[in-house]
Short mmCIF file of C-alpha atoms in Angstrom, two decimals:
data_model
loop_
_atom_site.label_atom_id
_atom_site.label_comp_id
_atom_site.label_asym_id
_atom_site.label_seq_id
_atom_site.Cartn_x
_atom_site.Cartn_y
_atom_site.Cartn_z
CA MET A 740 6.90 25.39 -14.81
CA ASN A 741 10.25 24.34 -16.22
CA ALA A 742 10.47 21.44 -13.84
CA LEU A 743 7.25 20.06 -15.25
CA ALA A 744 8.14 20.63 -18.89
CA PRO A 745 11.26 18.57 -19.35
CA GLU A 746 13.34 18.88 -22.48
CA THR A 747 15.11 15.58 -22.07
CA GLY A 748 12.13 13.31 -22.69
CA LEU A 749 10.61 12.41 -19.34
CA LEU A 750 9.71 8.73 -19.13
CA PRO A 751 6.21 7.76 -18.01
CA GLY A 752 5.56 6.15 -14.62
CA PHE A 753 3.01 3.39 -14.00
CA SER A 754 0.61 2.90 -16.90
CA ASP A 755 -2.21 2.12 -14.42
CA PRO A 756 -1.09 4.00 -11.29
CA VAL A 757 -3.77 2.80 -8.86
CA ALA A 758 -3.65 -0.92 -9.66
CA GLU A 759 0.09 -1.13 -10.25
CA ALA A 760 0.93 0.77 -7.06
CA GLN A 761 -1.32 -1.61 -5.12
CA LYS A 762 0.19 -4.72 -6.70
CA THR A 763 3.72 -3.43 -6.15
CA PHE A 764 2.93 -2.68 -2.52
CA ARG A 765 1.58 -6.20 -2.04
CA ALA A 766 4.79 -7.58 -3.53
CA VAL A 767 6.81 -5.48 -1.06
CA LEU A 768 4.52 -6.54 1.79
CA GLU A 769 5.04 -10.19 0.85
CA ALA A 770 8.81 -9.69 0.64
CA THR A 771 8.96 -7.87 3.98
CA SER A 772 6.63 -10.18 5.88
CA ARG A 773 8.38 -13.31 4.55
CA PRO A 774 12.07 -12.38 4.41
CA GLY A 775 14.05 -14.34 1.84
CA THR A 776 11.03 -14.96 -0.38
CA ILE A 777 11.77 -13.93 -3.94
CA VAL A 778 8.74 -12.08 -5.28
CA THR A 779 8.18 -11.33 -8.96
CA ALA A 780 7.66 -7.63 -9.54
CA PRO A 781 4.11 -7.14 -10.86
CA ALA A 782 4.85 -3.91 -12.73
CA LEU A 783 7.94 -2.82 -14.65
CA PRO A 784 7.64 0.87 -15.53
CA SER A 785 10.19 2.42 -17.86
CA ALA A 786 12.97 4.09 -15.90
CA PRO A 787 15.99 6.26 -16.72
CA ALA A 788 19.37 4.54 -16.23
CA PRO A 789 20.83 3.63 -13.83
CA LEU A 790 17.43 3.28 -12.15
CA THR A 791 16.01 -0.16 -12.93
CA PRO A 792 12.30 -0.81 -13.58
CA VAL A 793 11.84 -2.75 -10.31
CA ALA A 794 13.48 -0.05 -8.21
CA ALA A 795 11.44 2.56 -10.07
CA ALA A 796 8.23 0.64 -9.33
CA LEU A 797 9.10 0.54 -5.60
CA LEU A 798 9.75 4.28 -5.55
CA LEU A 799 6.59 5.10 -7.49
CA ALA A 800 4.54 2.96 -5.12
CA LEU A 801 5.99 4.19 -1.83
CA VAL A 802 7.66 7.58 -2.13
CA ASP A 803 6.01 11.00 -2.21
CA TYR A 804 6.36 14.51 -0.82
CA GLU A 805 6.36 13.20 2.75
CA THR A 806 9.45 11.04 2.30
CA PRO A 807 12.90 12.53 1.76
CA LEU A 808 14.84 10.33 -0.67
CA TRP A 809 18.60 9.84 -0.80
CA LEU A 810 20.18 8.83 -4.10
CA ASP A 811 23.61 7.28 -4.23
CA PRO A 812 26.15 9.29 -6.30
CA ALA A 813 25.76 6.95 -9.30
CA ALA A 814 22.02 7.67 -9.40
CA ARG A 815 22.35 11.43 -9.17
CA GLN A 816 21.72 11.87 -12.88
CA PRO A 817 19.55 14.71 -14.12
CA ALA A 818 17.21 12.23 -15.84
CA VAL A 819 16.72 10.23 -12.61
CA GLU A 820 16.22 13.32 -10.48
CA GLU A 821 13.75 14.74 -12.96
CA TYR A 822 11.85 11.43 -13.14
CA LEU A 823 11.53 11.19 -9.36
CA ARG A 824 10.72 14.84 -8.83
CA PHE A 825 7.99 14.65 -11.43
CA HIS A 826 6.39 11.31 -10.56
CA CYS A 827 6.98 11.16 -6.81
CA GLY A 828 7.43 14.81 -5.90
CA CYS A 829 9.86 13.76 -3.19
CA PRO A 830 12.55 15.97 -1.69
CA LEU A 831 16.06 14.72 -2.54
CA VAL A 832 18.48 14.92 0.38
CA ASP A 833 22.28 14.82 0.49
CA GLU A 834 22.68 13.17 3.86
CA PRO A 835 21.78 9.46 4.12
CA SER A 836 20.86 10.04 7.75
CA GLN A 837 18.01 12.37 6.71
CA ALA A 838 16.40 9.94 4.31
CA ALA A 839 13.14 8.05 4.73
CA PHE A 840 14.02 6.09 1.59
CA ALA A 841 17.38 5.54 -0.06
CA LEU A 842 18.15 4.27 -3.52
CA VAL A 843 21.41 2.40 -4.03
CA THR A 844 22.19 1.69 -7.68
CA ASP A 845 25.87 0.89 -7.17
CA ALA A 846 26.01 -1.32 -4.07
CA GLN A 847 29.79 -1.78 -4.25
CA SER A 848 30.40 1.82 -3.25
CA MET A 849 27.47 2.32 -0.89
CA PRO A 850 27.95 3.81 2.58
CA PRO A 851 27.56 1.44 5.56
CA LEU A 852 24.01 0.80 6.78
CA SER A 853 24.82 2.69 9.98
CA ALA A 854 25.16 5.90 7.93
CA PHE A 855 21.40 5.93 7.30
CA HIS A 856 18.62 6.98 9.66
CA LEU A 857 18.37 4.21 12.25
CA GLY A 858 15.31 5.50 14.08
CA SER A 859 15.21 6.12 17.82
CA ASP A 860 14.27 3.83 20.68
CA GLU A 861 10.97 5.71 21.01
CA TYR A 862 10.29 5.92 17.26
CA PRO A 863 12.10 3.03 15.54
CA ASP A 864 9.69 3.36 12.57
CA ARG A 865 11.38 6.58 11.44
CA SER A 866 14.41 4.75 10.06
CA THR A 867 15.43 4.63 6.41
CA THR A 868 14.15 1.98 4.01
CA LEU A 869 16.90 1.12 1.52
CA ILE A 870 16.20 -0.01 -2.02
CA ILE A 871 19.32 -1.75 -3.26
CA GLN A 872 19.63 -2.69 -6.92
CA VAL A 873 21.33 -6.05 -7.43
CA PRO A 874 21.96 -7.98 -10.68
CA ASN A 875 20.25 -11.12 -9.36
CA LEU A 876 18.98 -12.80 -6.21
CA ASP A 877 20.62 -16.21 -6.61
CA GLY A 878 24.24 -15.48 -7.39
CA GLY A 879 25.67 -14.47 -4.03
CA ASP A 880 26.59 -16.23 -0.81
CA ASN A 881 23.71 -18.16 0.67
CA TRP A 882 22.66 -16.32 3.79
CA ARG A 883 20.60 -18.38 6.18
CA LEU A 884 17.84 -16.26 7.67
CA LYS A 885 15.85 -16.67 10.86
CA GLY A 886 13.24 -14.52 12.50
CA PRO A 887 9.67 -13.26 12.14
CA GLY A 888 8.05 -14.30 8.87
CA ILE A 889 10.22 -17.39 8.49
CA ARG A 890 8.84 -20.79 9.44
CA ASP A 891 12.10 -22.69 9.84
CA GLN A 892 14.82 -21.13 7.80
CA ALA A 893 15.04 -19.08 4.62
CA ILE A 894 17.88 -18.49 2.21
CA LEU A 895 18.77 -15.22 0.56
CA SER A 896 21.67 -14.85 -1.86
CA ALA A 897 21.81 -11.32 -3.18
CA SER A 898 24.92 -10.78 -5.28
CA HIS A 899 27.43 -7.99 -5.92
CA LEU A 900 27.25 -6.53 -2.45
CA PRO A 901 30.19 -5.02 -0.54
CA VAL A 902 32.45 -7.53 1.25
CA CYS A 903 31.44 -6.34 4.69
CA PHE A 904 27.71 -6.19 3.89
CA LYS A 905 26.93 -9.28 5.94
CA SER A 906 28.48 -7.77 9.05
CA TRP A 907 26.53 -4.55 8.44
CA VAL A 908 23.30 -6.54 8.36
CA ARG A 909 24.31 -8.29 11.59
CA ASP A 910 25.09 -5.00 13.30
CA ASN A 911 21.81 -3.60 12.01
CA HIS A 912 19.86 -6.50 13.50
CA ALA A 913 21.69 -6.09 16.81
CA LEU A 914 20.22 -2.57 17.09
CA PHE A 915 16.65 -3.95 17.04
CA PRO A 916 14.09 -2.37 17.40
CA ARG A 917 16.18 0.36 15.73
CA GLY A 918 17.74 -0.24 12.35
CA VAL A 919 17.15 0.14 8.62
CA ASP A 920 15.04 -2.14 6.45
CA LEU A 921 16.32 -3.44 3.13
CA LEU A 922 14.61 -4.18 -0.17
CA PHE A 923 16.66 -5.82 -2.92
CA ALA A 924 15.60 -5.01 -6.46
CA ALA A 925 16.78 -7.52 -9.07
CA PRO A 926 15.92 -7.02 -12.77
CA THR A 927 12.45 -8.59 -12.47
CA GLN A 928 12.24 -9.68 -8.84
CA LEU A 929 12.53 -8.33 -5.35
CA ALA A 930 13.27 -9.59 -1.86
CA GLY A 931 13.16 -8.03 1.58
CA LEU A 932 15.42 -8.08 4.60
CA PRO A 933 13.79 -6.21 7.48
CA ARG A 934 15.74 -5.38 10.62
CA SER A 935 13.97 -8.18 12.51
CA THR A 936 15.75 -10.85 10.44
CA GLN A 937 18.73 -12.59 11.93
CA LEU A 938 21.62 -13.97 9.85
CA GLU A 939 22.82 -17.40 10.91
CA GLY A 940 26.31 -18.83 10.62
CA MET B 1494 -19.33 -0.89 -8.18
CA ASN B 1495 -19.46 2.81 -7.45
CA THR B 1496 -17.19 4.72 -9.81
CA GLY B 1497 -17.54 8.05 -8.05
CA TYR B 1498 -14.65 7.24 -5.72
CA ASN B 1499 -11.03 6.24 -6.13
CA PHE B 1500 -10.44 2.49 -5.85
CA ALA B 1501 -11.01 1.51 -2.20
CA TYR B 1502 -12.32 4.99 -1.31
CA LEU B 1503 -9.03 6.54 -0.14
CA ASP B 1504 -6.85 8.76 -2.30
CA GLU B 1505 -3.48 7.46 -3.48
CA GLN B 1506 -1.35 9.63 -1.20
CA THR B 1507 -3.25 8.40 1.86
CA LYS B 1508 -2.79 4.81 0.71
CA ARG B 1509 0.95 5.35 0.25
CA MET B 1510 1.19 6.79 3.78
CA LEU B 1511 -0.75 3.79 5.14
CA ARG B 1512 1.37 1.36 3.16
CA ARG B 1513 4.60 2.85 4.48
CA ALA B 1514 3.25 2.56 8.02
CA ILE B 1515 2.23 -1.06 7.41
CA LEU B 1516 5.68 -1.97 6.08
CA LYS B 1517 7.40 -0.44 9.12
CA ALA B 1518 4.91 -2.21 11.38
CA VAL B 1519 5.80 -5.55 9.78
CA ALA B 1520 9.51 -4.82 10.15
CA ILE B 1521 9.08 -4.11 13.89
CA PRO B 1522 6.59 -6.77 15.02
CA GLY B 1523 4.27 -5.51 17.75
CA TYR B 1524 5.42 -1.88 17.63
CA GLN B 1525 2.66 0.68 17.12
CA VAL B 1526 3.42 2.92 14.14
CA PRO B 1527 1.71 6.33 14.25
CA PHE B 1528 -0.12 7.24 11.03
CA GLY B 1529 -2.31 10.03 9.71
CA SER B 1530 -5.73 8.49 10.24
CA ARG B 1531 -8.37 9.93 7.91
CA GLU B 1532 -11.99 10.71 8.52
CA MET B 1533 -14.00 7.78 7.20
CA PRO B 1534 -17.68 7.60 6.27
CA LEU B 1535 -18.54 5.88 9.54
CA PRO B 1536 -17.94 6.80 13.18
CA TYR B 1537 -14.89 5.96 15.28
CA GLY B 1538 -15.40 2.68 17.03
CA TRP B 1539 -16.97 1.08 13.97
CA GLY B 1540 -13.71 -0.05 12.46
CA THR B 1541 -12.20 3.05 10.85
CA GLY B 1542 -8.67 1.75 11.53
CA GLY B 1543 -9.37 -1.67 10.10
CA ILE B 1544 -11.07 -0.17 7.05
CA GLN B 1545 -8.10 2.08 6.32
CA VAL B 1546 -5.69 -0.84 6.58
CA THR B 1547 -7.90 -2.98 4.34
CA ALA B 1548 -8.23 -0.12 1.84
CA ALA B 1549 -4.43 0.21 1.66
CA VAL B 1550 -3.91 -3.52 1.18
CA ILE B 1551 -6.82 -4.69 -0.97
CA GLY B 1552 -6.56 -5.19 -4.73
CA ALA B 1553 -8.88 -6.25 -7.52
CA ASP B 1554 -7.80 -9.92 -7.23
CA ASP B 1555 -8.60 -10.20 -3.52
CA THR B 1556 -11.55 -11.95 -1.92
CA LEU B 1557 -12.75 -10.17 1.19
CA LYS B 1558 -14.41 -11.62 4.27
CA VAL B 1559 -15.59 -9.38 7.11
CA ILE B 1560 -16.62 -10.67 10.51
CA ASP B 1561 -17.96 -9.01 13.61
CA GLN B 1562 -17.68 -11.11 16.78
CA GLY B 1563 -17.22 -14.12 14.53
CA ALA B 1564 -20.39 -13.58 12.49
CA ASP B 1565 -20.59 -12.55 8.84
CA ASP B 1566 -24.20 -11.36 9.06
CA THR B 1567 -24.03 -8.68 11.76
CA THR B 1568 -24.49 -4.98 11.04
CA ASN B 1569 -20.86 -3.94 11.20
CA ALA B 1570 -19.69 -6.84 9.04
CA VAL B 1571 -22.42 -6.37 6.45
CA SER B 1572 -21.83 -2.63 6.06
CA ILE B 1573 -18.04 -2.91 5.81
CA ARG B 1574 -18.31 -5.75 3.30
CA ARG B 1575 -20.75 -3.70 1.23
CA PHE B 1576 -18.51 -0.64 1.53
CA PHE B 1577 -15.63 -2.50 -0.12
CA ALA B 1578 -17.87 -4.23 -2.65
CA ARG B 1579 -19.08 -0.79 -3.72
CA THR B 1580 -15.75 1.03 -3.72
CA THR B 1581 -13.51 -1.71 -5.11
CA GLY B 1582 -15.74 -4.26 -6.81
CA VAL B 1583 -13.76 -7.13 -5.21
CA ALA B 1584 -15.31 -10.51 -4.61
CA THR B 1585 -16.64 -11.05 -1.10
CA THR B 1586 -17.18 -14.29 0.72
CA GLU B 1587 -18.34 -15.66 4.05
CA LYS B 1588 -16.06 -18.69 3.80
CA THR B 1589 -12.80 -18.41 5.72
CA VAL B 1590 -10.92 -20.72 3.35
CA GLU B 1591 -11.84 -18.65 0.27
CA ALA B 1592 -10.83 -15.27 1.67
CA THR B 1593 -7.47 -13.62 0.96
CA VAL B 1594 -8.19 -10.64 3.22
CA ILE B 1595 -10.24 -11.04 6.40
CA GLN B 1596 -11.23 -7.95 8.31
CA THR B 1597 -12.33 -8.80 11.81
CA ARG B 1598 -13.81 -7.23 14.84
CA HIS B 1599 -12.96 -9.16 18.00
CA ARG B 1600 -12.59 -12.75 16.78
CA ILE B 1601 -10.19 -14.98 14.87
CA PRO B 1602 -11.98 -17.59 12.71
CA GLU B 1603 -12.08 -21.15 14.07
CA THR B 1604 -10.98 -22.55 10.70
CA PRO B 1605 -7.16 -22.45 10.70
CA LEU B 1606 -5.69 -19.63 8.61
CA SER B 1607 -3.32 -20.38 5.78
CA ASP B 1608 -0.26 -18.93 4.04
CA GLY B 1609 -1.07 -15.90 1.96
CA GLN B 1610 -4.08 -14.79 3.97
CA ILE B 1611 -4.09 -11.36 5.61
CA MET B 1612 -6.01 -10.73 8.82
CA VAL B 1613 -6.98 -7.11 9.51
CA TYR B 1614 -8.06 -6.41 13.09
CA GLN B 1615 -10.16 -3.45 14.17
CA VAL B 1616 -8.55 -2.01 17.28
CA PRO B 1617 -10.20 0.41 19.72
CA ILE B 1618 -7.27 1.02 22.09
CA PRO B 1619 -3.87 -0.07 20.73
CA GLU B 1620 -1.75 0.74 23.78
CA PRO B 1621 -1.62 -2.21 26.22
CA LEU B 1622 -0.24 0.00 28.99
CA ARG B 1623 -2.81 2.78 28.58
CA TRP B 1624 -4.97 1.98 31.62
CA LEU B 1625 -1.82 1.60 33.71
CA GLU B 1626 -0.09 4.76 32.48
CA PRO B 1627 -2.20 7.44 30.78
CA ARG B 1628 0.71 9.49 29.42
CA GLU B 1629 1.75 8.64 25.86
CA THR B 1630 5.29 10.00 26.49
CA GLU B 1631 5.67 7.52 29.36
CA THR B 1632 4.23 4.46 27.62
CA ARG B 1633 6.45 5.19 24.64
CA LYS B 1634 9.46 5.20 26.94
CA MET B 1635 8.27 1.98 28.58
CA HIS B 1636 8.12 0.31 25.15
CA ALA B 1637 11.55 1.72 24.25
CA LEU B 1638 13.02 0.19 27.40
CA ALA B 1639 10.84 -2.95 27.23
CA ASP B 1640 9.77 -2.04 30.74
CA TYR B 1641 6.64 -4.16 31.14
CA GLY B 1642 6.74 -4.78 34.88
CA ALA B 1643 3.54 -2.79 35.39
CA MET B 1644 1.56 -5.26 33.30
CA HIS B 1645 2.88 -8.20 35.29
CA VAL B 1646 1.88 -6.39 38.48
CA LYS B 1647 -1.63 -5.93 37.09
CA LEU B 1648 -1.93 -9.64 36.30
CA TYR B 1649 -0.50 -10.47 39.73
CA GLU B 1650 -3.13 -8.24 41.38
CA ASP B 1651 -5.76 -10.34 39.60
CA ILE B 1652 -4.29 -13.46 41.16
CA ALA B 1653 -4.07 -11.84 44.60
CA ARG B 1654 -7.70 -10.73 44.41
CA TYR B 1655 -9.45 -13.54 42.52
CA GLY B 1656 -7.02 -16.45 42.72
CA HIS B 1657 -6.56 -16.51 38.96
CA ILE B 1658 -5.85 -14.08 36.12
CA ALA B 1659 -9.28 -12.54 35.53
CA THR B 1660 -8.51 -10.87 32.19
CA THR B 1661 -10.64 -12.70 29.62
CA TYR B 1662 -10.34 -10.61 26.45
CA ASP B 1663 -7.74 -8.22 24.98
CA TYR B 1664 -5.27 -10.36 26.92
CA PRO B 1665 -1.76 -8.84 26.64
CA VAL B 1666 0.82 -10.67 24.53
CA LEU B 1667 4.55 -10.33 23.96
CA VAL B 1668 5.40 -10.34 20.24
CA ASN B 1669 8.69 -11.80 19.04
CA GLY B 1670 9.95 -11.62 22.62
CA ARG B 1671 10.14 -7.83 22.48
CA TYR B 1672 6.99 -5.69 22.24
CA LEU B 1673 4.01 -5.89 24.53
CA MET B 1674 0.91 -5.80 22.34
CA ARG B 1675 -2.85 -5.62 22.68
CA PRO B 1676 -4.34 -8.30 20.46
CA SER B 1677 -7.52 -6.13 20.17
CA PRO B 1678 -10.57 -7.26 22.15
CA ILE B 1679 -10.51 -10.87 20.96
CA PRO B 1680 -11.33 -13.42 23.68
CA LYS B 1681 -8.18 -14.92 25.18
CA PHE B 1682 -9.52 -18.15 23.66
CA ASP B 1683 -8.15 -16.82 20.35
CA ASN B 1684 -4.71 -15.80 21.63
CA PRO B 1685 -3.05 -19.17 20.88
CA LYS B 1686 -4.16 -18.85 17.23
CA MET B 1687 -1.94 -15.78 16.82
CA ASP B 1688 1.22 -17.63 17.78
CA HIS B 1689 3.19 -18.68 14.67
CA SER B 1690 0.13 -18.13 12.50
CA PRO B 1691 0.84 -18.67 8.79
CA ALA B 1692 -1.24 -15.55 8.02
CA LEU B 1693 0.00 -11.97 8.14
CA GLN B 1694 -1.81 -10.08 10.90
CA LEU B 1695 -2.34 -6.32 10.61
CA PHE B 1696 -3.97 -4.12 13.26
CA GLY B 1697 -5.51 -0.70 12.66
CA ALA B 1698 -6.70 1.78 15.28
CA GLY B 1699 -8.37 4.73 13.54
CA ARG B 1700 -9.19 7.02 16.44
CA GLU B 1701 -5.86 6.36 18.17
CA LYS B 1702 -3.98 6.58 14.83
CA ARG B 1703 -1.80 3.51 15.21
CA ILE B 1704 -1.00 0.56 12.97
CA TYR B 1705 0.84 -2.54 14.13
CA ALA B 1706 1.50 -5.99 12.78
CA VAL B 1707 2.51 -9.55 13.47
CA PRO B 1708 4.31 -11.17 10.51
CA PRO B 1709 3.62 -14.85 9.74
CA TYR B 1710 5.42 -17.45 11.88
CA THR B 1711 6.15 -15.01 14.70
CA SER B 1712 6.07 -15.87 18.36
CA VAL B 1713 3.09 -14.35 20.18
CA LYS B 1714 3.19 -15.24 23.84
CA SER B 1715 0.37 -14.49 26.25
CA LEU B 1716 1.80 -13.13 29.50
CA ASP B 1717 1.58 -15.46 32.48
CA PHE B 1718 3.45 -16.76 35.50
CA GLU B 1719 5.19 -20.10 36.02
CA ASP B 1720 2.72 -21.06 38.75
CA HIS B 1721 -0.26 -19.50 36.94
CA PRO B 1722 0.17 -20.55 33.30
CA PHE B 1723 -1.98 -19.00 30.58
CA GLU B 1724 -5.25 -20.85 30.05
CA VAL B 1725 -8.16 -20.35 27.67
CA GLN B 1726 -11.87 -20.54 28.38
CA ARG B 1727 -13.60 -23.95 28.29
CA TRP B 1728 -17.32 -24.70 28.23
CA ASP B 1729 -19.32 -27.56 29.74
CA GLN B 1730 -21.77 -27.26 26.82
CA ALA B 1731 -21.41 -28.05 23.16
CA CYS B 1732 -22.78 -25.76 20.44
CA ALA B 1733 -26.57 -26.22 20.31
CA LEU B 1734 -26.58 -25.99 16.50
CA CYS B 1735 -23.52 -27.92 15.31
CA GLY B 1736 -22.42 -29.74 18.46
CA SER B 1737 -18.87 -28.41 18.40
CA THR B 1738 -16.96 -28.66 21.66
CA GLU B 1739 -13.88 -26.96 20.21
CA SER B 1740 -15.19 -23.53 19.28
CA PHE B 1741 -15.85 -20.28 21.15
CA LEU B 1742 -19.47 -20.25 22.30
CA ASP B 1743 -21.87 -17.33 22.71
CA GLU B 1744 -24.59 -17.53 25.33
CA VAL B 1745 -27.98 -16.69 23.79
CA VAL B 1746 -30.96 -15.93 26.04
CA THR B 1747 -34.03 -17.54 24.47
CA ASP B 1748 -36.92 -16.50 26.75
CA ASP B 1749 -37.63 -14.64 29.99
CA LYS B 1750 -37.78 -17.81 32.09
CA GLY B 1751 -34.04 -18.42 32.26
CA GLY B 1752 -33.84 -20.38 29.02
CA ARG B 1753 -30.57 -20.08 27.18
CA MET B 1754 -28.53 -21.84 24.57
CA TYR B 1755 -24.86 -21.82 23.60
CA VAL B 1756 -23.94 -21.44 19.94
CA CYS B 1757 -20.69 -20.97 18.00
CA SER B 1758 -19.66 -17.35 17.67
CA ASP B 1759 -18.08 -18.17 14.27
CA SER B 1760 -21.10 -18.35 11.94
CA ASP B 1761 -19.15 -19.72 8.93
CA TYR B 1762 -17.58 -22.54 10.99
CA CYS B 1763 -20.94 -23.45 12.55
CA GLY B 1764 -22.79 -23.34 9.23
CA GLU B 1765 -20.20 -25.52 7.46
CA ARG B 1766 -20.40 -28.10 10.25
CA GLN B 1767 -24.20 -28.17 10.10
CA LYS B 1768 -24.02 -28.62 6.32
CA ASP B 1769 -21.63 -31.56 6.72
CA GLN B 1770 -23.93 -33.18 9.27
CA MET B 1771 -26.96 -32.89 6.97
CA GLN B 1772 -25.20 -34.97 4.33
#
């Protein structure tokens, strides 16, 4: 029972798990179905650093024992692992290619998108969903987006991403219907970039 | 509201599983995502897939509308609406414009949908190629390779036999130029409403355990040929109650002497028009 009786002061998850998980899911659904839309996170649970409240809310809402989770090296802190094991009960995996979900807290040193599970032609839904923590959603280059969920054009400007991130996203889209799906978690907001979205220019 | 159940009947782990499937479905428009369909308190064929999708999506702030063949007052619609009223306590409505979530069996409302609305379709058979190829392993490969020639041959056989494409409902569509999709048994009259719809469209097939989706503003093209373009049904009659010549009409037999009338299948649309005419 040691895993359930932490000595380090385990932080609580959602204060109202049913309603907050539902609201968080709807925010993710809005972000995924309308890429580029910046959605305000409806719940901000307390989270151990470097995990941010928005990223924690996404994990609490979507991850459980069925979904292997990959943490980037910066997030592999005992407090984070304990928090996720307790609240989500998810297996933590070492290989990005085995993950159903991946948490990136330090985007600058993240592996390329192609390192994650890309799904197969028969089962493209088995690919990884990445949750990438970013400091804001209006400080980066303006990416012009086109594709399903976008009426004419949408703009996304996530900041502090690796230099070659844009080309990774392009390569990811070129694999369609295979490919990973991205969720950006800013301090109070989130945005989505599913594989179906095309970058222009 | 019945407090004996979790919010929206399903347990939280089931909802998470459904939500993950829905998100992947939205990311791959038209692709059928397998999911662990649960036993629901009503039989297969009564909308177990649609109910599970609605249960995963719905929240306390939502307003739910449920229609069955366009009507809000039919058995299936009434019982599903009451099911969610009891297990979630959400507001329900019969008005299309007031609803945030619309669960439907076999129709799309005549009133245009708007941004922020979610359509949930009840789907009996999700696989468009199923009657052409019974093996799941093969249809899966056909989707992987976007090998949809068989469906074009089927439509061509219609033309060869009848002179026109005789498929009138569940008319196959190509989503985002990639996946062949069954729009569920809606009349082909409704197919054009799916194309670049501002609403998010989710599809749930409970018995067949598949969820798929069409995000807003996504191309949904009904299959056709250059010399046999896609066409929808037209009627010589107008609705006997509201006089609409734009809507999908049901034929109602009124006596045993051949008497019949045509009325709108969408009860909310027809009722609103009648109300306007009274004023």
